[in-house]
Amino acid sequence: EPGWEGKVRVVEGDMREAKVEEEERADIVVSELLGSFGDNELSPECLDGAESSGIMKPTAISIPTSYTSFIAPVSSAKLHQEAKAQAYHPTDATHGPMGQPSGYLRAMETPYVVRSHSATQTHSELPCFTFSHPNPSPGSANGRRCRV
C-alpha cells in the first residue's frame, strides 16, 4: 500500500522462534490464530512464544489483546444423531455408515464446533477461559479447563 513503505515491516515465520535485532523488535503484533473456539490454533502458546522469543518490545501491543471462549448447552435431535453416527467408522468402503464401533460415549463426549441451524440453546452462554496478550503472567500455563 502506498504510504506504508519503510514504515511497516511484515515478518513471516514461526513467531515462537523468530529472532530479530533489538532495534527491530515489534511495536504491534497482529494475529489471526483464533480458530473457531478461540484457542484451537494454539493462539495463546504462539503469542506467548512471540513475547518470550524477544521479537516484541516491552511496550508492544497485541491485536487481539484478549479473547474469551464461551460455552452453552444446546438441544438438537439432528446434532444428537450426527454425533451418534460418529460412534462408528467404516473399516472398509463397503461397510457403509455402521462400521466398527469406536465408542458411543467417546462420540457423545467429544466437543464439536458447529454452526447449528436446528438447535435450541437451553441456557445462557458462560465464559469458559480467557487469554490476554501480552501475557500479564509470563510463564503461566494456558489452562483450558472450566466448570460450568
GROMACS .gro file of N, CA and C in nm:
model
  444
    1GLU      N    1   0.085  -0.118   0.000
    1GLU     CA    2   0.000   0.000   0.000
    1GLU      C    3   0.090   0.124   0.000
    2PRO      N    4   0.067   0.216  -0.088
    2PRO     CA    5   0.147   0.339  -0.090
    2PRO      C    6   0.136   0.411   0.044
    3GLY      N    7   0.246   0.468   0.088
    3GLY     CA    8   0.246   0.541   0.214
    3GLY      C    9   0.296   0.460   0.331
    4TRP      N   10   0.296   0.327   0.321
    4TRP     CA   11   0.342   0.241   0.429
    4TRP      C   12   0.486   0.195   0.409
    5GLU      N   13   0.541   0.214   0.289
    5GLU     CA   14   0.678   0.170   0.261
    5GLU      C   15   0.775   0.234   0.360
    6GLY      N   16   0.862   0.151   0.414
    6GLY     CA   17   0.960   0.199   0.510
    6GLY      C   18   0.905   0.221   0.650
    7LYS      N   19   0.775   0.205   0.668
    7LYS     CA   20   0.714   0.226   0.800
    7LYS      C   21   0.668   0.095   0.865
    8VAL      N   22   0.633  -0.002   0.780
    8VAL     CA   23   0.583  -0.129   0.830
    8VAL      C   24   0.670  -0.241   0.774
    9ARG      N   25   0.709  -0.331   0.860
    9ARG     CA   26   0.784  -0.448   0.815
    9ARG      C   27   0.705  -0.572   0.856
   10VAL      N   28   0.670  -0.652   0.759
   10VAL     CA   29   0.599  -0.776   0.785
   10VAL      C   30   0.703  -0.886   0.797
   11VAL      N   31   0.700  -0.958   0.910
   11VAL     CA   32   0.793  -1.067   0.935
   11VAL      C   33   0.715  -1.197   0.922
   12GLU      N   34   0.759  -1.281   0.833
   12GLU     CA   35   0.691  -1.407   0.807
   12GLU      C   36   0.767  -1.520   0.875
   13GLY      N   37   0.696  -1.611   0.939
   13GLY     CA   38   0.761  -1.726   1.002
   13GLY      C   39   0.694  -1.762   1.132
   14ASP      N   40   0.755  -1.858   1.202
   14ASP     CA   41   0.702  -1.905   1.330
   14ASP      C   42   0.739  -1.804   1.437
   15MET      N   43   0.641  -1.734   1.489
   15MET     CA   44   0.666  -1.626   1.585
   15MET      C   45   0.727  -1.675   1.714
   16ARG      N   46   0.715  -1.805   1.744
   16ARG     CA   47   0.772  -1.858   1.868
   16ARG      C   48   0.924  -1.870   1.859
   17GLU      N   49   0.976  -1.874   1.736
   17GLU     CA   50   1.119  -1.895   1.717
   17GLU      C   51   1.187  -1.783   1.640
   18ALA      N   52   1.116  -1.677   1.609
   18ALA     CA   53   1.173  -1.568   1.529
   18ALA      C   54   1.282  -1.497   1.609
   19LYS      N   55   1.382  -1.452   1.538
   19LYS     CA   56   1.491  -1.376   1.600
   19LYS      C   57   1.505  -1.245   1.525
   20VAL      N   58   1.509  -1.136   1.598
   20VAL     CA   59   1.529  -1.004   1.538
   20VAL      C   60   1.627  -0.925   1.625
   21GLU      N   61   1.689  -0.827   1.564
   21GLU     CA   62   1.777  -0.737   1.638
   21GLU      C   63   1.691  -0.651   1.730
   22GLU      N   64   1.750  -0.605   1.838
   22GLU     CA   65   1.675  -0.527   1.937
   22GLU      C   66   1.605  -0.406   1.875
   23GLU      N   67   1.672  -0.338   1.784
   23GLU     CA   68   1.610  -0.219   1.723
   23GLU      C   69   1.498  -0.255   1.627
   24GLU      N   70   1.484  -0.383   1.591
   24GLU     CA   71   1.377  -0.426   1.500
   24GLU      C   72   1.259  -0.489   1.573
   25ARG      N   73   1.263  -0.490   1.706
   25ARG     CA   74   1.155  -0.554   1.781
   25ARG      C   75   1.022  -0.485   1.752
   26ALA      N   76   0.917  -0.561   1.759
   26ALA     CA   77   0.784  -0.516   1.716
   26ALA      C   78   0.716  -0.424   1.816
   27ASP      N   79   0.650  -0.323   1.761
   27ASP     CA   80   0.562  -0.236   1.840
   27ASP      C   81   0.422  -0.297   1.849
   28ILE      N   82   0.383  -0.368   1.741
   28ILE     CA   83   0.249  -0.428   1.731
   28ILE      C   84   0.263  -0.568   1.673
   29VAL      N   85   0.193  -0.664   1.731
   29VAL     CA   86   0.185  -0.798   1.676
   29VAL      C   87   0.038  -0.825   1.645
   30VAL      N   88   0.009  -0.854   1.520
   30VAL     CA   89  -0.127  -0.882   1.476
   30VAL      C   90  -0.137  -1.031   1.446
   31SER      N   91  -0.235  -1.097   1.504
   31SER     CA   92  -0.251  -1.241   1.487
   31SER      C   93  -0.394  -1.274   1.448
   32GLU      N   94  -0.409  -1.373   1.363
   32GLU     CA   95  -0.542  -1.421   1.327
   32GLU      C   96  -0.556  -1.568   1.365
   33LEU      N   97  -0.482  -1.611   1.466
   33LEU     CA   98  -0.476  -1.752   1.505
   33LEU      C   99  -0.591  -1.801   1.593
   34LEU      N  100  -0.700  -1.732   1.598
   34LEU     CA  101  -0.803  -1.768   1.695
   34LEU      C  102  -0.873  -1.899   1.667
   35GLY      N  103  -0.899  -1.931   1.542
   35GLY     CA  104  -0.975  -2.052   1.515
   35GLY      C  105  -1.119  -2.038   1.556
   36SER      N  106  -1.191  -2.147   1.558
   36SER     CA  107  -1.334  -2.141   1.583
   36SER      C  108  -1.371  -2.145   1.731
   37PHE      N  109  -1.276  -2.177   1.818
   37PHE     CA  110  -1.307  -2.179   1.961
   37PHE      C  111  -1.213  -2.089   2.039
   38GLY      N  112  -1.145  -1.999   1.972
   38GLY     CA  113  -1.064  -1.900   2.039
   38GLY      C  114  -0.926  -1.948   2.082
   39ASP      N  115  -0.897  -2.076   2.069
   39ASP     CA  116  -0.764  -2.121   2.108
   39ASP      C  117  -0.719  -2.246   2.033
   40ASN      N  118  -0.802  -2.297   1.944
   40ASN     CA  119  -0.769  -2.427   1.886
   40ASN      C  120  -0.662  -2.422   1.777
   41GLU      N  121  -0.602  -2.308   1.753
   41GLU     CA  122  -0.487  -2.300   1.664
   41GLU      C  123  -0.364  -2.261   1.745
   42LEU      N  124  -0.363  -2.296   1.874
   42LEU     CA  125  -0.254  -2.266   1.966
   42LEU      C  126  -0.222  -2.117   1.976
   43SER      N  127  -0.323  -2.038   1.964
   43SER     CA  128  -0.305  -1.893   1.972
   43SER      C  129  -0.234  -1.849   2.101
   44PRO      N  130  -0.277  -1.895   2.219
   44PRO     CA  131  -0.208  -1.848   2.340
   44PRO      C  132  -0.059  -1.886   2.341
   45GLU      N  133  -0.028  -2.009   2.302
   45GLU     CA  134   0.110  -2.053   2.303
   45GLU      C  135   0.194  -1.978   2.201
   46CYS      N  136   0.139  -1.953   2.083
   46CYS     CA  137   0.213  -1.880   1.980
   46CYS      C  138   0.238  -1.736   2.022
   47LEU      N  139   0.136  -1.669   2.074
   47LEU     CA  140   0.154  -1.529   2.113
   47LEU      C  141   0.242  -1.516   2.237
   48ASP      N  142   0.234  -1.611   2.331
   48ASP     CA  143   0.326  -1.611   2.445
   48ASP      C  144   0.467  -1.636   2.395
   49GLY      N  145   0.482  -1.724   2.294
   49GLY     CA  146   0.612  -1.752   2.237
   49GLY      C  147   0.672  -1.631   2.169
   50ALA      N  148   0.589  -1.554   2.102
   50ALA     CA  149   0.636  -1.431   2.039
   50ALA      C  150   0.688  -1.334   2.145
   51GLU      N  151   0.620  -1.330   2.256
   51GLU     CA  152   0.662  -1.243   2.365
   51GLU      C  153   0.794  -1.290   2.425
   52SER      N  154   0.805  -1.421   2.451
   52SER     CA  155   0.927  -1.473   2.515
   52SER      C  156   1.045  -1.484   2.419
   53SER      N  157   1.021  -1.490   2.287
   53SER     CA  158   1.131  -1.502   2.191
   53SER      C  159   1.205  -1.371   2.175
   54GLY      N  160   1.148  -1.261   2.223
   54GLY     CA  161   1.215  -1.133   2.218
   54GLY      C  162   1.185  -1.051   2.094
   55ILE      N  163   1.081  -1.091   2.017
   55ILE     CA  164   1.052  -1.011   1.898
   55ILE      C  165   0.964  -0.891   1.928
   56MET      N  166   0.909  -0.886   2.051
   56MET     CA  167   0.822  -0.775   2.088
   56MET      C  168   0.894  -0.680   2.184
   57LYS      N  169   0.872  -0.552   2.165
   57LYS     CA  170   0.922  -0.454   2.261
   57LYS      C  171   0.844  -0.471   2.392
   58PRO      N  172   0.902  -0.432   2.504
   58PRO     CA  173   0.828  -0.442   2.631
   58PRO      C  174   0.698  -0.363   2.629
   59THR      N  175   0.690  -0.261   2.546
   59THR     CA  176   0.570  -0.177   2.537
   59THR      C  177   0.478  -0.220   2.423
   60ALA      N  178   0.510  -0.332   2.357
   60ALA     CA  179   0.432  -0.375   2.240
   60ALA      C  180   0.289  -0.408   2.277
   61ILE      N  181   0.202  -0.391   2.179
   61ILE     CA  182   0.063  -0.432   2.196
   61ILE      C  183   0.034  -0.548   2.101
   62SER      N  184  -0.064  -0.624   2.138
   62SER     CA  185  -0.105  -0.740   2.058
   62SER      C  186  -0.248  -0.719   2.012
   63ILE      N  187  -0.273  -0.753   1.889
   63ILE     CA  188  -0.409  -0.750   1.836
   63ILE      C  189  -0.442  -0.892   1.792
   64PRO      N  190  -0.536  -0.960   1.856
   64PRO     CA  191  -0.621  -0.912   1.966
   64PRO      C  192  -0.544  -0.903   2.097
   65THR      N  193  -0.598  -0.820   2.187
   65THR     CA  194  -0.539  -0.805   2.320
   65THR      C  195  -0.587  -0.915   2.412
   66SER      N  196  -0.712  -0.956   2.397
   66SER     CA  197  -0.765  -1.066   2.478
   66SER      C  198  -0.884  -1.127   2.405
   67TYR      N  199  -0.916  -1.250   2.444
   67TYR     CA  200  -1.030  -1.319   2.386
   67TYR      C  201  -1.080  -1.422   2.486
   68THR      N  202  -1.210  -1.443   2.483
   68THR     CA  203  -1.276  -1.535   2.575
   68THR      C  204  -1.359  -1.634   2.495
   69SER      N  205  -1.348  -1.761   2.531
   69SER     CA  206  -1.433  -1.863   2.472
   69SER      C  207  -1.554  -1.883   2.563
   70PHE      N  208  -1.671  -1.893   2.503
   70PHE     CA  209  -1.794  -1.914   2.578
   70PHE      C  210  -1.850  -2.050   2.544
   71ILE      N  211  -1.930  -2.103   2.634
   71ILE     CA  212  -1.990  -2.234   2.613
   71ILE      C  213  -2.135  -2.228   2.660
   72ALA      N  214  -2.222  -2.301   2.591
   72ALA     CA  215  -2.364  -2.306   2.630
   72ALA      C  216  -2.420  -2.440   2.587
   73PRO      N  217  -2.509  -2.497   2.667
   73PRO     CA  218  -2.573  -2.622   2.627
   73PRO      C  219  -2.681  -2.596   2.522
   74VAL      N  220  -2.694  -2.691   2.431
   74VAL     CA  221  -2.799  -2.684   2.329
   74VAL      C  222  -2.871  -2.817   2.324
   75SER      N  223  -2.989  -2.814   2.271
   75SER     CA  224  -3.066  -2.936   2.248
   75SER      C  225  -3.097  -2.943   2.099
   76SER      N  226  -3.064  -3.058   2.039
   76SER     CA  227  -3.087  -3.073   1.897
   76SER      C  228  -3.092  -3.221   1.860
   77ALA      N  229  -3.205  -3.266   1.811
   77ALA     CA  230  -3.216  -3.406   1.766
   77ALA      C  231  -3.121  -3.432   1.650
   78LYS      N  232  -3.109  -3.336   1.559
   78LYS     CA  233  -3.021  -3.353   1.443
   78LYS      C  234  -2.875  -3.366   1.486
   79LEU      N  235  -2.828  -3.277   1.573
   79LEU     CA  236  -2.689  -3.285   1.620
   79LEU      C  237  -2.665  -3.413   1.699
   80HIS      N  238  -2.765  -3.456   1.776
   80HIS     CA  239  -2.753  -3.581   1.851
   80HIS      C  240  -2.732  -3.698   1.755
   81GLN      N  241  -2.811  -3.704   1.651
   81GLN     CA  242  -2.797  -3.812   1.553
   81GLN      C  243  -2.662  -3.807   1.483
   82GLU      N  244  -2.615  -3.687   1.449
   82GLU     CA  245  -2.485  -3.675   1.381
   82GLU      C  246  -2.371  -3.715   1.474
   83ALA      N  247  -2.379  -3.678   1.601
   83ALA     CA  248  -2.276  -3.719   1.697
   83ALA      C  249  -2.281  -3.869   1.719
   84LYS      N  250  -2.401  -3.924   1.729
   84LYS     CA  251  -2.418  -4.068   1.748
   84LYS      C  252  -2.356  -4.146   1.632
   85ALA      N  253  -2.370  -4.093   1.511
   85ALA     CA  254  -2.313  -4.159   1.393
   85ALA      C  255  -2.161  -4.164   1.400
   86GLN      N  256  -2.099  -4.072   1.476
   86GLN     CA  257  -1.954  -4.072   1.489
   86GLN      C  258  -1.904  -4.188   1.575
   87ALA      N  259  -1.994  -4.261   1.640
   87ALA     CA  260  -1.956  -4.374   1.724
   87ALA      C  261  -1.912  -4.493   1.639
   88TYR      N  262  -1.929  -4.485   1.510
   88TYR     CA  263  -1.891  -4.593   1.419
   88TYR      C  264  -1.806  -4.538   1.308
   89HIS      N  265  -1.710  -4.615   1.266
   89HIS     CA  266  -1.632  -4.575   1.149
   89HIS      C  267  -1.611  -4.697   1.061
   90PRO      N  268  -1.631  -4.682   0.932
   90PRO     CA  269  -1.616  -4.796   0.842
   90PRO      C  270  -1.470  -4.840   0.831
   91THR      N  271  -1.448  -4.970   0.842
   91THR     CA  272  -1.313  -5.024   0.824
   91THR      C  273  -1.289  -5.060   0.679
   92ASP      N  274  -1.395  -5.055   0.602
   92ASP     CA  275  -1.387  -5.088   0.460
   92ASP      C  276  -1.492  -5.002   0.389
   93ALA      N  277  -1.464  -4.962   0.268
   93ALA     CA  278  -1.557  -4.876   0.194
   93ALA      C  279  -1.693  -4.940   0.173
   94THR      N  280  -1.702  -5.071   0.182
   94THR     CA  281  -1.830  -5.140   0.161
   94THR      C  282  -1.913  -5.151   0.288
   95HIS      N  283  -1.860  -5.111   0.403
   95HIS     CA  284  -1.932  -5.127   0.530
   95HIS      C  285  -2.042  -5.024   0.550
   96GLY      N  286  -2.036  -4.912   0.481
   96GLY     CA  287  -2.139  -4.811   0.499
   96GLY      C  288  -2.122  -4.736   0.629
   97PRO      N  289  -2.225  -4.663   0.673
   97PRO     CA  290  -2.213  -4.578   0.790
   97PRO      C  291  -2.206  -4.654   0.922
   98MET      N  292  -2.242  -4.780   0.924
   98MET     CA  293  -2.240  -4.855   1.051
   98MET      C  294  -2.124  -4.955   1.051
   99GLY      N  295  -2.001  -4.903   1.053
   99GLY     CA  296  -1.882  -4.986   1.054
   99GLY      C  297  -1.849  -5.032   1.194
  100GLN      N  298  -1.724  -5.040   1.226
  100GLN     CA  299  -1.679  -5.085   1.357
  100GLN      C  300  -1.707  -4.980   1.463
  101PRO      N  301  -1.752  -5.022   1.582
  101PRO     CA  302  -1.779  -4.923   1.686
  101PRO      C  303  -1.649  -4.860   1.736
  102SER      N  304  -1.652  -4.729   1.758
  102SER     CA  305  -1.537  -4.660   1.816
  102SER      C  306  -1.575  -4.601   1.952
  103GLY      N  307  -1.697  -4.623   1.993
  103GLY     CA  308  -1.738  -4.580   2.126
  103GLY      C  309  -1.846  -4.473   2.126
  104TYR      N  310  -1.965  -4.510   2.172
  104TYR     CA  311  -2.076  -4.417   2.180
  104TYR      C  312  -2.043  -4.304   2.277
  105LEU      N  313  -1.991  -4.339   2.395
  105LEU     CA  314  -1.960  -4.237   2.495
  105LEU      C  315  -1.853  -4.142   2.442
  106ARG      N  316  -1.752  -4.195   2.376
  106ARG     CA  317  -1.647  -4.110   2.320
  106ARG      C  318  -1.706  -4.012   2.218
  107ALA      N  319  -1.795  -4.061   2.132
  107ALA     CA  320  -1.855  -3.975   2.031
  107ALA      C  321  -1.942  -3.867   2.094
  108MET      N  322  -2.012  -3.900   2.200
  108MET     CA  323  -2.102  -3.804   2.264
  108MET      C  324  -2.028  -3.706   2.354
  109GLU      N  325  -1.910  -3.742   2.403
  109GLU     CA  326  -1.833  -3.654   2.490
  109GLU      C  327  -1.730  -3.571   2.414
  110THR      N  328  -1.716  -3.594   2.286
  110THR     CA  329  -1.621  -3.518   2.205
  110THR      C  330  -1.678  -3.379   2.179
  111PRO      N  331  -1.600  -3.274   2.201
  111PRO     CA  332  -1.651  -3.140   2.170
  111PRO      C  333  -1.653  -3.118   2.019
  112TYR      N  334  -1.763  -3.068   1.969
  112TYR     CA  335  -1.778  -3.038   1.828
  112TYR      C  336  -1.801  -2.889   1.812
  113VAL      N  337  -1.740  -2.830   1.713
  113VAL     CA  338  -1.764  -2.689   1.682
  113VAL      C  339  -1.852  -2.690   1.558
  114VAL      N  340  -1.973  -2.643   1.574
  114VAL     CA  341  -2.069  -2.648   1.465
  114VAL      C  342  -2.140  -2.514   1.452
  115ARG      N  343  -2.189  -2.492   1.336
  115ARG     CA  344  -2.279  -2.378   1.315
  115ARG      C  345  -2.417  -2.439   1.296
  116SER      N  346  -2.489  -2.440   1.404
  116SER     CA  347  -2.615  -2.513   1.404
  116SER      C  348  -2.733  -2.424   1.367
  117HIS      N  349  -2.816  -2.477   1.281
  117HIS     CA  350  -2.938  -2.406   1.243
  117HIS      C  351  -3.061  -2.474   1.303
  118SER      N  352  -3.042  -2.595   1.355
  118SER     CA  353  -3.157  -2.668   1.408
  118SER      C  354  -3.131  -2.710   1.552
  119ALA      N  355  -3.102  -2.612   1.636
  119ALA     CA  356  -3.078  -2.639   1.777
  119ALA      C  357  -3.138  -2.527   1.861
  120THR      N  358  -3.166  -2.561   1.985
  120THR     CA  359  -3.219  -2.464   2.079
  120THR      C  360  -3.121  -2.450   2.193
  121GLN      N  361  -3.076  -2.328   2.218
  121GLN     CA  362  -2.988  -2.304   2.331
  121GLN      C  363  -3.072  -2.309   2.457
  122THR      N  364  -3.038  -2.399   2.550
  122THR     CA  365  -3.122  -2.422   2.667
  122THR      C  366  -3.088  -2.331   2.785
  123HIS      N  367  -2.967  -2.277   2.788
  123HIS     CA  368  -2.925  -2.188   2.896
  123HIS      C  369  -2.835  -2.079   2.836
  124SER      N  370  -2.813  -1.974   2.912
  124SER     CA  371  -2.725  -1.865   2.866
  124SER      C  372  -2.581  -1.915   2.855
  125GLU      N  373  -2.507  -1.852   2.763
  125GLU     CA  374  -2.367  -1.890   2.749
  125GLU      C  375  -2.288  -1.837   2.869
  126LEU      N  376  -2.183  -1.910   2.905
  126LEU     CA  377  -2.097  -1.873   3.016
  126LEU      C  378  -1.954  -1.867   2.966
  127PRO      N  379  -1.873  -1.777   3.023
  127PRO     CA  380  -1.733  -1.772   2.982
  127PRO      C  381  -1.661  -1.899   3.027
  128CYS      N  382  -1.577  -1.949   2.942
  128CYS     CA  383  -1.505  -2.072   2.972
  128CYS      C  384  -1.359  -2.042   3.008
  129PHE      N  385  -1.286  -1.976   2.920
  129PHE     CA  386  -1.149  -1.933   2.952
  129PHE      C  387  -1.115  -1.809   2.870
  130THR      N  388  -1.023  -1.731   2.927
  130THR     CA  389  -0.980  -1.604   2.867
  130THR      C  390  -0.828  -1.603   2.858
  131PHE      N  391  -0.779  -1.549   2.748
  131PHE     CA  392  -0.636  -1.531   2.730
  131PHE      C  393  -0.610  -1.384   2.699
  132SER      N  394  -0.501  -1.331   2.751
  132SER     CA  395  -0.464  -1.191   2.728
  132SER      C  396  -0.322  -1.184   2.676
  133HIS      N  397  -0.297  -1.084   2.592
  133HIS     CA  398  -0.164  -1.066   2.534
  133HIS      C  399  -0.131  -0.918   2.528
  134PRO      N  400  -0.011  -0.877   2.564
  134PRO     CA  401   0.092  -0.961   2.623
  134PRO      C  402   0.041  -1.025   2.752
  135ASN      N  403   0.095  -1.144   2.781
  135ASN     CA  404   0.051  -1.222   2.895
  135ASN      C  405   0.088  -1.150   3.024
  136PRO      N  406  -0.012  -1.118   3.109
  136PRO     CA  407   0.018  -1.048   3.234
  136PRO      C  408   0.096  -1.135   3.333
  137SER      N  409   0.098  -1.268   3.312
  137SER     CA  410   0.172  -1.360   3.398
  137SER      C  411   0.261  -1.448   3.311
  138PRO      N  412   0.370  -1.393   3.256
  138PRO     CA  413   0.457  -1.472   3.169
  138PRO      C  414   0.501  -1.602   3.235
  139GLY      N  415   0.503  -1.708   3.157
  139GLY     CA  416   0.542  -1.839   3.210
  139GLY      C  417   0.427  -1.918   3.269
  140SER      N  418   0.310  -1.855   3.282
  140SER     CA  419   0.196  -1.927   3.337
  140SER      C  420   0.140  -2.023   3.232
  141ALA      N  421   0.076  -2.127   3.280
  141ALA     CA  422   0.016  -2.225   3.189
  141ALA      C  423  -0.109  -2.166   3.125
  142ASN      N  424  -0.135  -2.207   3.005
  142ASN     CA  425  -0.256  -2.163   2.935
  142ASN      C  426  -0.363  -2.271   2.951
  143GLY      N  427  -0.419  -2.277   3.070
  143GLY     CA  428  -0.516  -2.380   3.103
  143GLY      C  429  -0.643  -2.369   3.021
  144ARG      N  430  -0.700  -2.485   2.993
  144ARG     CA  431  -0.822  -2.490   2.913
  144ARG      C  432  -0.927  -2.578   2.981
  145ARG      N  433  -0.945  -2.556   3.107
  145ARG     CA  434  -1.047  -2.631   3.180
  145ARG      C  435  -1.139  -2.531   3.247
  146CYS      N  436  -1.265  -2.566   3.247
  146CYS     CA  437  -1.359  -2.481   3.321
  146CYS      C  438  -1.473  -2.568   3.369
  147ARG      N  439  -1.537  -2.522   3.472
  147ARG     CA  440  -1.653  -2.590   3.526
  147ARG      C  441  -1.770  -2.496   3.511
  148VAL      N  442  -1.872  -2.540   3.443
  148VAL     CA  443  -1.990  -2.455   3.423
  148VAL      C  444  -2.113  -2.523   3.478
   0.00000   0.00000   0.00000
